PDB file of C-alpha atoms and ligand atoms in Angstrom:
ATOM      1  CA  UNK A   1     -11.842  47.873  38.616  1.00 66.00           C
ATOM      2  CA  UNK A   2      -8.707  49.819  39.643  1.00 86.00           C
ATOM      3  CA  UNK A   3      -6.031  51.074  36.818  1.00 90.00           C
ATOM      4  CA  UNK A   4      -2.807  50.686  36.274  1.00 89.00           C
ATOM      5  CA  UNK A   5       0.516  51.327  34.215  1.00 91.00           C
ATOM      6  CA  UNK A   6       1.881  49.363  32.089  1.00 91.00           C
ATOM      7  CA  UNK A   7       5.987  48.799  33.037  1.00 88.00           C
ATOM      8  CA  UNK A   8       6.839  48.370  29.045  1.00 91.00           C
ATOM      9  CA  UNK A   9       3.972  50.871  27.083  1.00 95.00           C
ATOM     10  CA  UNK A  10       2.987  53.044  30.243  1.00 92.00           C
ATOM     11  CA  UNK A  11      -0.940  52.620  28.996  1.00 92.00           C
ATOM     12  CA  UNK A  12      -3.446  52.604  31.548  1.00 92.00           C
ATOM     13  CA  UNK A  13      -4.851  49.169  31.608  1.00 90.00           C
ATOM     14  CA  UNK A  14      -6.773  47.192  34.676  1.00 89.00           C
ATOM     15  CA  UNK A  15      -4.778  45.867  37.536  1.00 86.00           C
ATOM     16  CA  UNK A  16      -6.761  42.367  36.821  1.00 85.00           C
ATOM     17  CA  UNK A  17      -5.505  42.348  33.430  1.00 86.00           C
ATOM     18  CA  UNK A  18      -2.738  39.264  32.663  1.00 86.00           C
ATOM     19  CA  UNK A  19      -0.854  41.196  30.127  1.00 88.00           C
ATOM     20  CA  UNK A  20      -0.768  44.666  28.250  1.00 91.00           C
ATOM     21  CA  UNK A  21      -3.386  45.025  25.710  1.00 90.00           C
ATOM     22  CA  UNK A  22      -1.896  47.398  24.031  1.00 91.00           C
ATOM     23  CA  UNK A  23       1.790  45.994  23.572  1.00 94.00           C
ATOM     24  CA  UNK A  24       1.295  42.847  24.934  1.00 90.00           C
ATOM     25  CA  UNK A  25       3.766  42.828  27.865  1.00 89.00           C
ATOM     26  CA  UNK A  26       3.495  39.861  30.566  1.00 87.00           C
ATOM     27  CA  UNK A  27       1.827  41.611  33.861  1.00 82.00           C
ATOM     28  CA  UNK A  28       1.518  38.857  35.818  1.00 80.00           C
ATOM     29  CA  UNK A  29       0.679  34.817  35.691  1.00 78.00           C
ATOM     30  CA  UNK A  30      -2.543  33.647  36.413  1.00 77.00           C
ATOM     31  CA  UNK A  31      -2.649  31.519  39.576  1.00 77.00           C
ATOM     32  CA  UNK A  32      -4.018  28.182  39.856  1.00 79.00           C
ATOM     33  CA  UNK A  33      -7.083  27.570  42.208  1.00 83.00           C
ATOM     34  CA  UNK A  34      -6.077  26.453  45.710  1.00 87.00           C
ATOM     35  CA  UNK A  35      -7.730  22.526  44.037  1.00 86.00           C
ATOM     36  CA  UNK A  36      -5.034  23.325  41.070  1.00 86.00           C
ATOM     37  CA  UNK A  37      -2.246  23.698  43.205  1.00 88.00           C
ATOM     38  CA  UNK A  38      -3.447  20.485  44.991  1.00 91.00           C
ATOM     39  CA  UNK A  39      -4.162  18.221  41.404  1.00 90.00           C
ATOM     40  CA  UNK A  40      -0.469  19.565  40.712  1.00 89.00           C
ATOM     41  CA  UNK A  41       1.144  18.577  43.487  1.00 91.00           C
ATOM     42  CA  UNK A  42      -0.461  15.584  43.734  1.00 92.00           C
ATOM     43  CA  UNK A  43       0.343  14.337  39.581  1.00 92.00           C
ATOM     44  CA  UNK A  44       4.061  15.060  41.069  1.00 93.00           C
ATOM     45  CA  UNK A  45       4.381  13.163  43.807  1.00 95.00           C
ATOM     46  CA  UNK A  46       2.071  10.293  41.609  1.00 93.00           C
ATOM     47  CA  UNK A  47       4.981  10.393  39.427  1.00 93.00           C
ATOM     48  CA  UNK A  48       7.458  10.233  41.906  1.00 95.00           C
ATOM     49  CA  UNK A  49       5.780   7.135  43.578  1.00 93.00           C
ATOM     50  CA  UNK A  50       4.712   5.194  40.700  1.00 91.00           C
ATOM     51  CA  UNK A  51       9.061   5.456  39.657  1.00 91.00           C
ATOM     52  CA  UNK A  52      10.325   4.149  43.149  1.00 91.00           C
ATOM     53  CA  UNK A  53       7.279   1.473  42.671  1.00 87.00           C
ATOM     54  CA  UNK A  54       8.752   0.509  39.753  1.00 83.00           C
ATOM     55  CA  UNK A  55      12.375   0.978  40.109  1.00 84.00           C
ATOM     56  CA  UNK A  56      12.347  -1.461  43.513  1.00 84.00           C
ATOM     57  CA  UNK A  57       9.006  -3.508  42.289  1.00 76.00           C
ATOM     58  CA  UNK A  58      10.967  -4.801  39.447  1.00 71.00           C
ATOM     59  CA  UNK A  59      14.556  -4.365  41.243  1.00 71.00           C
ATOM     60  CA  UNK A  60      13.291  -6.877  43.974  1.00 71.00           C
ATOM     61  CA  UNK A  61      11.975  -9.327  41.748  1.00 65.00           C
ATOM     62  CA  UNK A  62      15.247  -9.674  40.346  1.00 63.00           C
ATOM     63  CA  UNK A  63      16.837 -10.188  43.403  1.00 63.00           C
ATOM     64  CA  UNK A  64      14.800 -13.521  43.763  1.00 61.00           C
ATOM     65  CA  UNK A  65      16.191 -14.764  41.191  1.00 59.00           C
ATOM     66  CA  UNK A  66      19.316 -16.773  41.438  1.00 64.00           C
ATOM     67  CA  UNK A  67      21.767 -18.215  39.699  1.00 62.00           C
ATOM     68  CA  UNK A  68      21.208 -21.693  41.277  1.00 66.00           C
ATOM     69  CA  UNK A  69      17.682 -21.366  39.945  1.00 72.00           C
ATOM     70  CA  UNK A  70      16.030 -23.639  38.081  1.00 81.00           C
ATOM     71  CA  UNK A  71      15.110 -22.982  34.142  1.00 82.00           C
ATOM     72  CA  UNK A  72      11.311 -23.463  35.214  1.00 83.00           C
ATOM     73  CA  UNK A  73      12.089 -20.719  38.018  1.00 80.00           C
ATOM     74  CA  UNK A  74      13.733 -18.350  36.296  1.00 79.00           C
ATOM     75  CA  UNK A  75      11.266 -18.296  33.768  1.00 82.00           C
ATOM     76  CA  UNK A  76       8.185 -18.234  36.011  1.00 82.00           C
ATOM     77  CA  UNK A  77      10.147 -14.998  38.119  1.00 80.00           C
ATOM     78  CA  UNK A  78      10.681 -13.489  34.670  1.00 81.00           C
ATOM     79  CA  UNK A  79       6.957 -13.877  33.989  1.00 82.00           C
ATOM     80  CA  UNK A  80       5.714 -12.568  37.552  1.00 82.00           C
ATOM     81  CA  UNK A  81       8.210  -9.564  36.763  1.00 81.00           C
ATOM     82  CA  UNK A  82       6.779  -8.697  33.060  1.00 84.00           C
ATOM     83  CA  UNK A  83       3.214  -8.747  34.685  1.00 85.00           C
ATOM     84  CA  UNK A  84       4.059  -6.730  37.788  1.00 83.00           C
ATOM     85  CA  UNK A  85       5.603  -4.200  35.225  1.00 84.00           C
ATOM     86  CA  UNK A  86       3.048  -4.148  33.080  1.00 88.00           C
ATOM     87  CA  UNK A  87       0.250  -3.718  36.222  1.00 88.00           C
ATOM     88  CA  UNK A  88       2.905  -0.740  37.193  1.00 87.00           C
ATOM     89  CA  UNK A  89       2.455   0.723  33.902  1.00 91.00           C
ATOM     90  CA  UNK A  90      -0.612   0.358  33.508  1.00 93.00           C
ATOM     91  CA  UNK A  91      -1.644   1.885  36.380  1.00 92.00           C
ATOM     92  CA  UNK A  92       0.610   4.921  35.755  1.00 91.00           C
ATOM     93  CA  UNK A  93      -0.908   5.121  32.847  1.00 94.00           C
ATOM     94  CA  UNK A  94      -4.263   5.782  33.367  1.00 95.00           C
ATOM     95  CA  UNK A  95      -3.409   7.795  36.858  1.00 93.00           C
ATOM     96  CA  UNK A  96      -1.413  10.164  34.751  1.00 93.00           C
ATOM     97  CA  UNK A  97      -4.183  10.414  32.091  1.00 95.00           C
ATOM     98  CA  UNK A  98      -6.896  10.889  35.327  1.00 94.00           C
ATOM     99  CA  UNK A  99      -4.743  13.447  36.721  1.00 90.00           C
ATOM    100  CA  UNK A 100      -3.392  14.734  33.684  1.00 90.00           C
ATOM    101  CA  UNK A 101      -6.936  15.710  32.297  1.00 92.00           C
ATOM    102  CA  UNK A 102      -7.250  17.362  36.026  1.00 89.00           C
ATOM    103  CA  UNK A 103      -5.007  18.992  36.093  1.00 85.00           C
ATOM    104  CA  UNK A 104      -5.684  20.904  32.216  1.00 86.00           C
ATOM    105  CA  UNK A 105      -9.040  20.914  33.580  1.00 87.00           C
ATOM    106  CA  UNK A 106      -8.239  23.411  36.337  1.00 84.00           C
ATOM    107  CA  UNK A 107      -5.942  25.010  34.498  1.00 82.00           C
ATOM    108  CA  UNK A 108      -4.942  29.096  35.887  1.00 76.00           C
ATOM    109  CA  UNK A 109      -8.039  30.423  34.035  1.00 70.00           C
ATOM    110  CA  UNK A 110      -7.281  34.242  32.465  1.00 61.00           C
TER     111      UNK A 110
HETATM  112 ZN1   ZN B   1       2.342  48.277  27.391  1.00 89.95          ZN
END
């Protein structure tokens, strides 16, 4: 274990320390593990994809309903869009929950 000096109070501290035990100054950020980084980026990409899917899915479903369609067709399309949106949101919430827990579990440790 090598020793280094704190930038703030100049006391000798371990170079493995994340913050100074004397004055509490932040010395360096704890790094995420490689797996943790993958989870973190998967989480971000997943949310972007779900948002894209939600916007394009609901958007294209709404386009299929034109003014000439009968009331029954319009109602059917509205229900279809509702179920589709519900499905996307359900997958989104569950995916976020799983990835969120994994992100928490792979958080950098001090
Ligand atoms: Zn210090």
